[in-house]
Tab-separated table of C-alpha atoms and ligand atoms in Angstrom:
chain	number	residue	atom	x	y	z
A	1	MET	CA	-12.115	-8.710	-5.657
A	2	GLN	CA	-13.567	-5.682	-6.912
A	3	THR	CA	-17.037	-5.546	-5.911
A	4	SER	CA	-20.012	-5.284	-9.035
A	5	ALA	CA	-20.844	-2.075	-8.032
A	6	ALA	CA	-17.754	-0.362	-8.178
A	7	GLN	CA	-17.518	-1.670	-11.553
A	8	THR	CA	-21.348	-0.060	-12.835
A	9	THR	CA	-21.055	3.146	-11.165
A	10	SER	CA	-19.842	7.161	-11.889
A	11	PRO	CA	-16.802	7.787	-9.746
A	12	LEU	CA	-18.743	8.233	-5.505
A	13	LEU	CA	-15.003	11.015	-5.234
A	14	GLU	CA	-13.463	13.078	-8.371
A	15	VAL	CA	-10.478	14.284	-7.103
A	16	SER	CA	-8.683	17.040	-9.820
A	17	ASN	CA	-5.312	18.291	-11.035
A	18	MET	CA	-5.016	18.069	-6.539
A	19	VAL	CA	-2.330	21.019	-5.874
A	20	LYS	CA	-1.903	21.993	-2.871
A	21	ARG	CA	1.110	24.483	-1.145
A	22	TYR	CA	2.353	24.573	2.405
A	23	GLY	CA	4.840	27.837	2.069
A	24	GLU	CA	8.239	26.182	-0.035
A	25	VAL	CA	6.651	22.811	0.040
A	26	LYS	CA	4.573	20.769	-2.629
A	27	ALA	CA	2.741	18.670	-0.923
A	28	LEU	CA	0.908	17.783	-3.785
A	29	ASN	CA	1.693	18.765	-7.114
A	30	GLY	CA	-0.953	17.658	-9.730
A	31	VAL	CA	-2.674	14.630	-8.128
A	32	SER	CA	-5.387	13.677	-10.037
A	33	LEU	CA	-8.120	9.809	-9.395
A	34	ASP	CA	-11.017	8.795	-9.116
A	35	LEU	CA	-13.013	6.268	-6.421
A	36	LYS	CA	-15.968	3.916	-7.811
A	37	GLU	CA	-18.749	3.735	-5.394
A	38	GLY	CA	-17.868	0.210	-2.795
A	39	GLU	CA	-14.179	0.670	-3.636
A	40	ILE	CA	-11.181	0.101	-1.378
A	41	ILE	CA	-8.180	2.632	-2.363
A	42	SER	CA	-4.795	1.794	-0.794
A	43	VAL	CA	-2.387	4.890	-0.837
A	44	LEU	CA	1.139	3.901	-0.241
A	45	GLY	CA	3.991	6.302	-0.277
A	46	PRO	CA	7.327	6.504	1.225
A	47	SER	CA	6.716	8.917	4.694
A	48	GLY	CA	6.186	12.779	3.413
A	49	CYS	CA	4.683	11.926	0.151
A	50	GLY	CA	1.924	13.589	0.257
A	51	LYS	CA	-0.775	11.525	2.037
A	52	SER	CA	-1.931	12.682	4.437
A	53	THR	CA	-2.716	15.789	2.312
A	54	LEU	CA	-4.409	14.336	0.110
A	55	LEU	CA	-6.855	12.697	2.819
A	56	GLN	CA	-6.877	16.298	4.490
A	57	LEU	CA	-8.224	17.891	1.401
A	58	VAL	CA	-11.054	15.105	0.865
A	59	ALA	CA	-12.204	15.096	4.435
A	60	GLY	CA	-11.978	18.850	4.739
A	61	LEU	CA	-9.441	19.981	6.899
A	62	ALA	CA	-7.658	21.631	4.202
A	63	GLN	CA	-8.428	23.684	1.549
A	64	PRO	CA	-6.610	22.798	-2.188
A	65	ASP	CA	-4.512	25.587	-3.938
A	66	GLU	CA	-5.278	24.602	-7.045
A	67	GLY	CA	-7.193	21.973	-8.865
A	68	GLU	CA	-11.145	20.247	-7.407
A	69	ILE	CA	-12.498	17.615	-5.881
A	70	ARG	CA	-15.980	16.285	-6.241
A	71	LEU	CA	-18.188	13.919	-5.052
A	72	LEU	CA	-20.900	12.130	-6.369
A	73	GLY	CA	-20.676	15.131	-9.018
A	74	GLN	CA	-21.340	17.782	-6.685
A	75	LYS	CA	-18.283	20.669	-6.050
A	76	ILE	CA	-16.425	20.280	-2.117
A	77	ALA	CA	-13.919	21.740	-2.898
A	78	SER	CA	-11.191	24.270	-4.758
A	79	SER	CA	-9.586	27.180	-4.049
A	80	THR	CA	-12.624	28.889	-3.628
A	81	LYS	CA	-14.659	26.689	-2.747
A	82	MET	CA	-15.281	24.631	0.363
A	83	VAL	CA	-17.491	22.513	1.814
A	84	PRO	CA	-16.927	21.867	5.564
A	85	PRO	CA	-16.130	19.044	6.839
A	86	GLU	CA	-19.850	17.933	8.664
A	87	LYS	CA	-21.373	18.181	5.166
A	88	ARG	CA	-18.968	15.668	2.830
A	89	GLY	CA	-20.628	12.476	4.467
A	90	VAL	CA	-17.291	11.395	4.485
A	91	ASN	CA	-15.221	9.983	8.417
A	92	MET	CA	-12.037	10.079	8.992
A	93	VAL	CA	-9.978	7.909	11.022
A	94	PHE	CA	-6.657	8.722	12.206
A	95	GLN	CA	-3.732	6.774	12.876
A	96	ASP	CA	-3.743	7.648	16.793
A	97	TYR	CA	-7.342	6.791	16.635
A	98	ALA	CA	-7.745	10.465	18.022
A	99	LEU	CA	-10.495	9.025	21.093
A	100	TRP	CA	-12.365	11.156	23.410
A	101	PRO	CA	-10.656	9.860	26.765
A	102	HIS	CA	-12.674	10.850	28.597
A	103	MET	CA	-16.373	9.395	26.731
A	104	ASN	CA	-16.876	6.053	27.482
A	105	VAL	CA	-16.803	3.802	24.342
A	106	TYR	CA	-20.380	3.959	23.995
A	107	ASP	CA	-20.596	7.678	23.868
A	108	ASN	CA	-17.461	7.512	21.630
A	109	VAL	CA	-19.290	5.701	18.911
A	110	ALA	CA	-22.030	8.045	19.688
A	111	TYR	CA	-21.089	11.030	19.327
A	112	GLY	CA	-21.903	11.008	15.389
A	113	LEU	CA	-25.816	10.158	15.910
A	114	LYS	CA	-26.308	12.416	18.454
A	115	GLN	CA	-25.000	15.431	16.453
A	116	LYS	CA	-26.941	13.944	14.241
A	117	ARG	CA	-30.084	14.165	16.368
A	118	LEU	CA	-31.582	10.458	16.490
A	119	GLY	CA	-33.404	9.502	18.753
A	120	THR	CA	-32.343	7.824	22.165
A	121	ASP	CA	-33.565	4.355	20.564
A	122	ALA	CA	-32.383	4.397	16.653
A	123	ILE	CA	-28.658	5.716	18.570
A	124	ARG	CA	-28.983	3.000	20.534
A	125	LYS	CA	-29.453	0.397	17.958
A	126	LYS	CA	-26.918	1.248	15.674
A	127	VAL	CA	-24.273	1.415	18.583
A	128	GLN	CA	-25.004	-2.269	19.421
A	129	GLU	CA	-24.738	-3.394	15.871
A	130	ALA	CA	-21.394	-1.433	15.419
A	131	LEU	CA	-20.022	-2.774	18.334
A	132	GLU	CA	-21.175	-6.017	17.627
A	133	LEU	CA	-19.443	-5.434	13.986
A	134	LEU	CA	-16.487	-4.626	15.514
A	135	HIS	CA	-16.743	-7.480	17.846
A	136	LEU	CA	-16.394	-4.564	21.147
A	137	GLU	CA	-19.729	-5.638	22.686
A	138	GLY	CA	-18.981	-5.367	26.959
A	139	PHE	CA	-16.371	-2.803	26.616
A	140	GLU	CA	-19.388	-0.105	26.206
A	141	HIS	CA	-18.501	1.358	30.165
A	142	ARG	CA	-15.221	1.114	29.420
A	143	LEU	CA	-12.903	4.581	28.824
A	144	PRO	CA	-10.290	4.228	26.001
A	145	PRO	CA	-7.252	4.622	28.911
A	146	GLN	CA	-8.967	1.010	29.460
A	147	LEU	CA	-8.340	-0.678	26.191
A	148	SER	CA	-4.863	-2.044	24.675
A	149	GLY	CA	-3.720	-0.706	21.466
A	150	GLY	CA	-6.211	-2.374	19.638
A	151	GLN	CA	-9.821	-1.944	21.031
A	152	GLN	CA	-8.398	1.319	20.913
A	153	GLN	CA	-8.767	0.954	17.415
A	154	ARG	CA	-11.951	-0.725	17.036
A	155	VAL	CA	-13.441	1.394	18.532
A	156	ALA	CA	-12.263	4.497	16.281
A	157	ILE	CA	-13.566	2.620	13.526
A	158	ALA	CA	-17.002	1.608	14.841
A	159	ARG	CA	-17.615	5.629	15.697
A	160	ALA	CA	-16.425	6.067	11.627
A	161	LEU	CA	-18.931	3.803	10.709
A	162	VAL	CA	-21.930	4.448	12.795
A	163	THR	CA	-23.280	7.068	10.515
A	164	GLU	CA	-22.624	5.487	7.704
A	165	PRO	CA	-20.433	7.848	5.728
A	166	ARG	CA	-20.541	8.083	2.157
A	167	LEU	CA	-16.889	7.443	1.731
A	168	MET	CA	-14.440	6.337	4.848
A	169	LEU	CA	-10.979	7.782	5.526
A	170	LEU	CA	-8.253	5.503	6.950
A	171	ASP	CA	-4.680	7.552	7.327
A	172	GLU	CA	-2.430	4.974	8.982
A	173	PRO	CA	-4.762	2.811	10.349
A	174	LEU	CA	-2.740	0.464	11.893
A	175	SER	CA	0.555	1.731	11.986
A	176	ASN	CA	0.130	1.533	16.332
A	177	LEU	CA	-0.557	-1.867	16.476
A	178	ASP	CA	2.523	-4.506	17.352
A	179	MET	CA	2.916	-6.442	14.090
A	180	ARG	CA	0.504	-9.779	15.169
A	181	LEU	CA	-2.452	-7.038	15.094
A	182	ARG	CA	-1.759	-5.003	12.342
A	183	ILE	CA	-1.532	-8.642	10.409
A	184	GLU	CA	-4.882	-10.025	12.310
A	185	MET	CA	-6.628	-6.631	11.994
A	186	ARG	CA	-6.704	-5.661	8.345
A	187	SER	CA	-7.851	-8.745	6.972
A	188	GLU	CA	-10.815	-8.619	9.730
A	189	MET	CA	-10.822	-4.233	7.851
A	190	ALA	CA	-11.107	-5.747	4.412
A	191	VAL	CA	-13.634	-8.761	5.076
A	192	LEU	CA	-15.753	-5.746	7.255
A	193	PHE	CA	-15.759	-3.309	4.956
A	194	ARG	CA	-16.283	-5.484	1.945
A	195	ARG	CA	-19.672	-7.190	3.194
A	196	LEU	CA	-20.686	-3.821	4.196
A	197	LYS	CA	-19.926	-2.373	0.488
A	198	MET	CA	-18.312	0.736	1.564
A	199	SER	CA	-16.326	2.991	0.138
A	200	VAL	CA	-12.799	3.680	1.194
A	201	PHE	CA	-10.009	5.202	0.770
A	202	HIS	CA	-7.058	4.069	2.885
A	203	VAL	CA	-3.221	5.539	3.081
A	204	THR	CA	-0.859	3.396	4.281
A	205	HIS	CA	2.853	2.723	3.726
A	206	ASP	CA	2.624	-0.696	4.289
A	207	PRO	CA	2.648	-2.650	0.881
A	208	GLU	CA	1.557	-6.228	3.106
A	209	GLU	CA	-1.614	-3.303	4.509
A	210	ALA	CA	-2.240	-2.286	0.872
A	211	PHE	CA	-2.248	-5.535	-1.074
A	212	ALA	CA	-4.662	-6.822	1.771
A	213	MET	CA	-6.948	-3.990	1.354
A	214	ALA	CA	-6.937	-2.820	-1.874
A	215	ASP	CA	-9.042	-3.067	-5.505
A	216	ARG	CA	-6.727	-0.316	-6.402
A	217	LEU	CA	-3.157	0.987	-5.701
A	218	LEU	CA	-2.314	4.052	-5.609
A	219	ILE	CA	1.158	5.123	-5.186
A	220	MET	CA	2.885	8.412	-4.191
A	221	ARG	CA	5.899	10.304	-4.156
A	222	SER	CA	7.275	13.610	-3.672
A	223	GLY	CA	3.375	15.213	-4.288
A	224	ALA	CA	2.000	12.770	-7.529
A	225	ILE	CA	1.111	10.050	-8.331
A	226	ASP	CA	3.413	7.216	-9.268
A	227	GLN	CA	1.093	4.654	-10.976
A	228	PHE	CA	-2.731	3.920	-10.250
A	229	ALA	CA	-3.799	0.344	-10.736
A	230	SER	CA	-4.233	-3.176	-9.644
A	231	PRO	CA	-2.366	-4.026	-6.734
A	232	ILE	CA	-1.527	-6.806	-9.171
A	233	GLU	CA	-0.313	-4.964	-11.609
A	234	CYS	CA	1.212	-2.298	-9.679
A	235	TYR	CA	3.133	-5.749	-8.313
A	236	ASN	CA	4.337	-7.422	-11.568
A	237	ARG	CA	5.197	-4.341	-12.583
A	238	PRO	CA	6.303	-1.771	-10.534
A	239	ALA	CA	5.418	1.658	-13.048
A	240	SER	CA	9.234	3.567	-11.536
A	241	ARG	CA	12.026	2.384	-9.410
A	242	GLN	CA	10.780	3.703	-6.020
A	243	ALA	CA	7.534	1.887	-7.177
A	244	ALA	CA	9.286	-1.294	-7.507
A	245	SER	CA	11.410	-0.629	-4.294
A	246	LEU	CA	8.658	-0.293	-1.881
A	247	LEU	CA	7.210	-2.962	-3.380
A	248	GLY	CA	10.203	-5.275	-1.926
A	249	ALA	CA	12.199	-4.970	-5.079
A	250	ILE	CA	15.132	-4.163	-2.809
A	251	ASN	CA	17.668	-5.396	-5.012
A	252	HIS	CA	19.187	-4.268	-8.162
A	253	LEU	CA	21.916	-3.356	-10.080
A	254	SER	CA	22.953	-0.440	-12.557
A	255	GLY	CA	24.076	-1.701	-16.603
A	256	GLU	CA	24.022	-0.350	-19.494
A	257	PHE	CA	20.337	-2.051	-21.842
A	258	VAL	CA	21.926	-4.063	-25.156
A	259	ALA	CA	19.720	-6.120	-27.614
A	260	ALA	CA	18.738	-10.192	-27.129
A	261	PRO	CA	16.898	-12.088	-28.946
A	262	GLU	CA	13.442	-11.291	-26.704
A	263	GLY	CA	13.684	-8.324	-26.331
A	264	LEU	CA	16.219	-5.922	-24.242
A	265	ALA	CA	17.942	-7.626	-21.733
A	266	LEU	CA	20.585	-5.244	-19.140
A	267	LYS	CA	24.469	-5.861	-18.803
A	268	THR	CA	25.881	-6.099	-15.692
A	269	PRO	CA	28.596	-6.411	-13.572
A	270	ALA	CA	26.651	-9.691	-12.604
A	271	GLY	CA	26.352	-10.861	-15.743
A	272	ILE	CA	23.500	-10.204	-18.878
A	273	LEU	CA	19.975	-10.184	-16.890
A	274	HIS	CA	17.021	-10.292	-19.208
A	275	GLY	CA	14.772	-9.005	-17.819
A	276	VAL	CA	10.841	-6.800	-18.293
A	277	HIS	CA	10.505	-3.318	-19.378
A	278	CYS	CA	8.054	-1.618	-16.827
A	279	GLU	CA	8.034	2.242	-18.114
A	280	PRO	CA	6.015	2.018	-21.522
A	281	GLU	CA	6.163	5.620	-22.102
A	282	ASN	CA	9.815	5.305	-21.573
A	283	ALA	CA	11.577	2.403	-24.228
A	284	PRO	CA	15.169	2.016	-23.701
A	285	ARG	CA	17.560	0.884	-26.648
A	286	ALA	CA	20.504	-0.672	-27.142
A	287	GLY	CA	23.359	0.864	-25.655
A	288	MET	CA	21.514	3.617	-22.915
A	289	ALA	CA	22.129	3.197	-18.844
A	290	GLY	CA	19.689	1.666	-17.509
A	291	GLU	CA	19.073	-0.643	-13.614
A	292	VAL	CA	17.521	-4.029	-13.101
A	293	ARG	CA	15.332	-4.458	-9.545
A	294	PHE	CA	14.434	-8.198	-8.117
A	295	ARG	CA	13.261	-8.784	-5.267
A	296	PRO	CA	15.193	-11.662	-2.681
A	297	GLU	CA	12.127	-14.517	-3.398
A	298	ALA	CA	13.265	-14.233	-6.800
A	299	LEU	CA	16.614	-16.209	-6.755
A	300	THR	CA	17.088	-19.364	-6.239
A	301	VAL	CA	20.127	-21.215	-5.992
A	302	PHE	CA	21.819	-23.100	-9.383
A	303	SER	CA	22.922	-26.190	-8.032
A	304	VAL	CA	25.603	-27.348	-9.752
A	305	PRO	CA	24.277	-30.079	-12.161
A	306	THR	CA	25.975	-33.292	-13.782
A	307	ALA	CA	27.660	-32.543	-17.682
A	308	ASN	CA	24.140	-33.768	-18.439
A	309	GLU	CA	21.736	-32.252	-16.352
A	310	SER	CA	23.577	-28.984	-17.393
A	311	GLN	CA	22.790	-29.934	-21.297
A	312	MET	CA	19.180	-30.372	-20.482
A	313	VAL	CA	19.082	-27.285	-18.142
A	314	ASN	CA	20.523	-25.136	-20.412
A	315	SER	CA	18.301	-26.036	-22.844
A	316	HIS	CA	15.074	-26.218	-22.008
A	317	ASP	CA	14.908	-23.887	-19.051
A	318	LEU	CA	17.665	-20.679	-19.623
A	319	PRO	CA	15.481	-18.631	-21.818
A	320	ASN	CA	13.225	-17.647	-19.044
A	321	HIS	CA	16.560	-16.918	-17.129
A	322	SER	CA	19.079	-15.191	-16.517
A	323	LEU	CA	22.329	-16.717	-14.325
A	324	LEU	CA	24.503	-14.163	-11.835
A	325	GLU	CA	27.334	-15.630	-9.987
A	326	ALA	CA	27.672	-14.288	-6.438
A	327	ARG	CA	30.154	-14.900	-3.428
A	328	VAL	CA	28.105	-15.396	-0.051
A	329	ILE	CA	28.898	-12.526	2.090
A	330	HIS	CA	26.508	-13.620	5.670
A	331	CYS	CA	23.626	-15.707	6.411
A	332	THR	CA	20.838	-15.892	8.703
A	333	PHE	CA	17.643	-17.634	10.141
A	334	GLU	CA	14.598	-15.931	9.930
A	335	GLY	CA	12.512	-19.148	10.996
A	336	SER	CA	10.503	-19.574	7.523
A	337	ASN	CA	13.513	-18.548	5.457
A	338	TRP	CA	16.925	-18.025	5.764
A	339	ARG	CA	18.034	-14.640	4.417
A	340	SER	CA	21.751	-14.528	2.644
A	341	LEU	CA	23.626	-11.442	1.812
A	342	LEU	CA	25.190	-12.361	-1.787
A	343	GLU	CA	28.316	-9.773	-3.389
A	344	CYS	CA	28.586	-9.908	-7.015
A	345	GLY	CA	30.992	-8.025	-10.224
A	346	GLU	CA	32.681	-5.782	-8.706
A	347	GLY	CA	30.612	-4.724	-4.439
A	348	SER	CA	27.191	-4.846	-5.772
A	349	ARG	CA	24.955	-6.609	-2.919
A	350	LEU	CA	22.103	-8.369	-3.560
A	351	TYR	CA	20.187	-10.395	-0.829
A	352	MET	CA	17.988	-13.888	-1.473
A	353	LEU	CA	16.050	-15.586	0.558
A	354	SER	CA	16.831	-19.427	0.234
A	355	GLY	CA	15.282	-22.906	2.280
A	356	GLU	CA	18.580	-24.242	3.166
A	357	PRO	CA	21.420	-21.779	4.396
A	358	LEU	CA	24.350	-20.807	2.760
A	359	GLN	CA	27.790	-20.694	3.034
A	360	PRO	CA	29.362	-17.556	4.015
A	361	GLY	CA	32.757	-17.682	1.463
A	362	ALA	CA	30.788	-20.070	-0.947
A	363	SER	CA	30.452	-18.687	-4.565
A	364	VAL	CA	27.492	-19.770	-6.052
A	365	SER	CA	25.583	-19.531	-9.185
A	366	LEU	CA	21.446	-17.734	-9.050
A	367	ARG	CA	19.594	-17.868	-10.745
A	368	LEU	CA	16.693	-15.284	-12.062
A	369	PRO	CA	13.022	-15.599	-13.692
A	370	ARG	CA	13.231	-12.727	-16.789
A	371	GLU	CA	9.433	-11.862	-15.565
A	372	ALA	CA	10.886	-11.209	-12.403
A	373	ALA	CA	14.121	-8.647	-13.208
A	374	LEU	CA	12.338	-5.644	-14.077
A	375	LEU	CA	14.468	-3.865	-16.093
A	376	TYR	CA	14.833	0.675	-16.060
A	377	ALA	CA	15.954	3.317	-18.041
A	378	THR	CA	18.121	5.955	-15.568
B	401	ADP	P1	2.617	11.742	4.016
B	401	ADP	O1	1.378	11.954	4.955
B	401	ADP	O2	2.638	10.709	2.762
B	401	ADP	O3	3.914	11.137	5.132
B	401	ADP	P2	2.122	14.490	4.568
B	401	ADP	O4	1.044	14.577	3.306
B	401	ADP	O5	1.981	14.537	5.435
B	401	ADP	O6	2.733	13.264	3.699
B	401	ADP	O7	3.357	16.110	3.842
B	401	ADP	C1	3.564	16.256	2.522
B	401	ADP	C2	4.531	17.463	2.933
B	401	ADP	O8	4.369	18.680	3.266
B	401	ADP	C3	5.882	17.342	4.016
B	401	ADP	O9	6.794	17.591	3.196
B	401	ADP	C4	5.343	17.873	5.334
B	401	ADP	O10	6.084	18.043	5.373
B	401	ADP	C5	4.435	18.790	4.109
B	401	ADP	N1	3.269	19.682	5.147
B	401	ADP	C6	2.386	18.620	5.809
B	401	ADP	N2	1.791	19.698	6.434
B	401	ADP	C7	2.191	20.102	6.371
B	401	ADP	C8	2.167	21.251	7.249
B	401	ADP	N3	0.355	21.599	7.911
B	401	ADP	N4	2.386	22.673	7.394
B	401	ADP	C9	3.990	22.462	6.743
B	401	ADP	N5	3.860	21.477	5.854
B	401	ADP	C10	3.892	20.141	5.861
B	402	MG	MG1	0.965	11.253	6.999
C-alpha cells in the first residue's frame, strides 16, 4: 500500500515530544511521530483525546508548550518559534468545510491561488483541474448553500488541493456526511490522494475511515500515542485494551492468567481461553489478573456433533481454538447478519454475528480462534 517515495525519503513532518496545555488540561502529553513524503497517516482516537489539537499545532493554528515540529527538516514550531500558517506549505480541510458562503465554487477554490498572486489564466487552469478531479465541473457558479453536504466537502478538498500543499491536513473530513456518502468519499479520497502522491495527515474517530485511508495508523488516548503501526498490525495486535475496543474488539472477559501448553491462557467465567498477548513491554505471568478481548465476528457456533465427529474435531481443531459456553439472550436481524447478545459465566455479556439466527434461551457452545483472542494484563 505504501508508495515507494514513502519508503525511501526522509520524513516530511517530524513532531517531537509535543506538549500542549489548555489550563489544567494536557491536550497533548509528549507526542512524537514522523510522516514520510507521499504517506497517508490516519490519527484515530476517541473524542477529546487530542487529535484536533495535534493537527492545529502542525497547521500553525496553535503553539506548542513543549517540543518542536519540523517540516522538511526546518523547525516550524516550538514554545519560542512560530512560523505562520501561510508560510508552512500545509493546507487544512475542516469537518464543517469552512467554505466562504458568499463566494461561488470557483472563487472558493481560486482563493488560495489569488492570495499567491498567480495570473488569471494560470488560476483558471488550476481551478478547472481541481474541479475535474473532484467531479465538480458545472458547479462553478453555485454558492455553497446551493450544494449538498457531499458537494461542499468536495469543494473544500478542491480548495485545499489546488495550491499544491506539501502536506494536507484533514480533520474529520467526512463526519458531516451521511453513511452512504461517507463510504463512497473515503474510497475516492484514498484513490485521489495516492494518485496525486500527496502527503496526508488525517484525523478521524471512525476506524473504517482510517483503514480505508491510511498507510500507517496513529492511535491516540488521553493526549498520548497508544500505537503507531500499519493498519493490519493495529487490527491484529492492538497495543492496549482501549485500542482493541476502538478497533471493534468489544467483547471482554476478565480472568486470571494460567500456564498453557502453547503459552498463556486466561481462565475466565466462560472457560479457559487461549489467546495472543499484545503488549510486549508488559508480559503477564501465570496468576496475574488479565482481560481477553475479541470481536463479535470472531465467534462461531460450535454445532453439537455426533460422538465420532466430536473426537475428530477435538483432536484436529481445538489446539488453535477455545470453547465458550453461553446462553442466547436476544437476537436481531441486521441485514447481512444476525447479531446475538449472549450471557456466559456470571452475567458477562458477549455479542456475536452469525449468518443464521440463534434461538433466545438456547444454550450454545461457541468457538473462538486463538489468534482472535487478544490478551492484556490488567
Ligand atoms: P479531539 O479532536 O480528539 O476530539 P481535541 O484536540 O479537540 O480532541 O481536544 C483535546 C482536549 O483539549 C479536550 O479536553 C479539549 O476540551 C481540550 N481543548 C482543545 N482545544 C481547546 C481550547 N482551545 N481551549 C481549551 N481547551 C481545549
Ligand atoms: Mg477533533
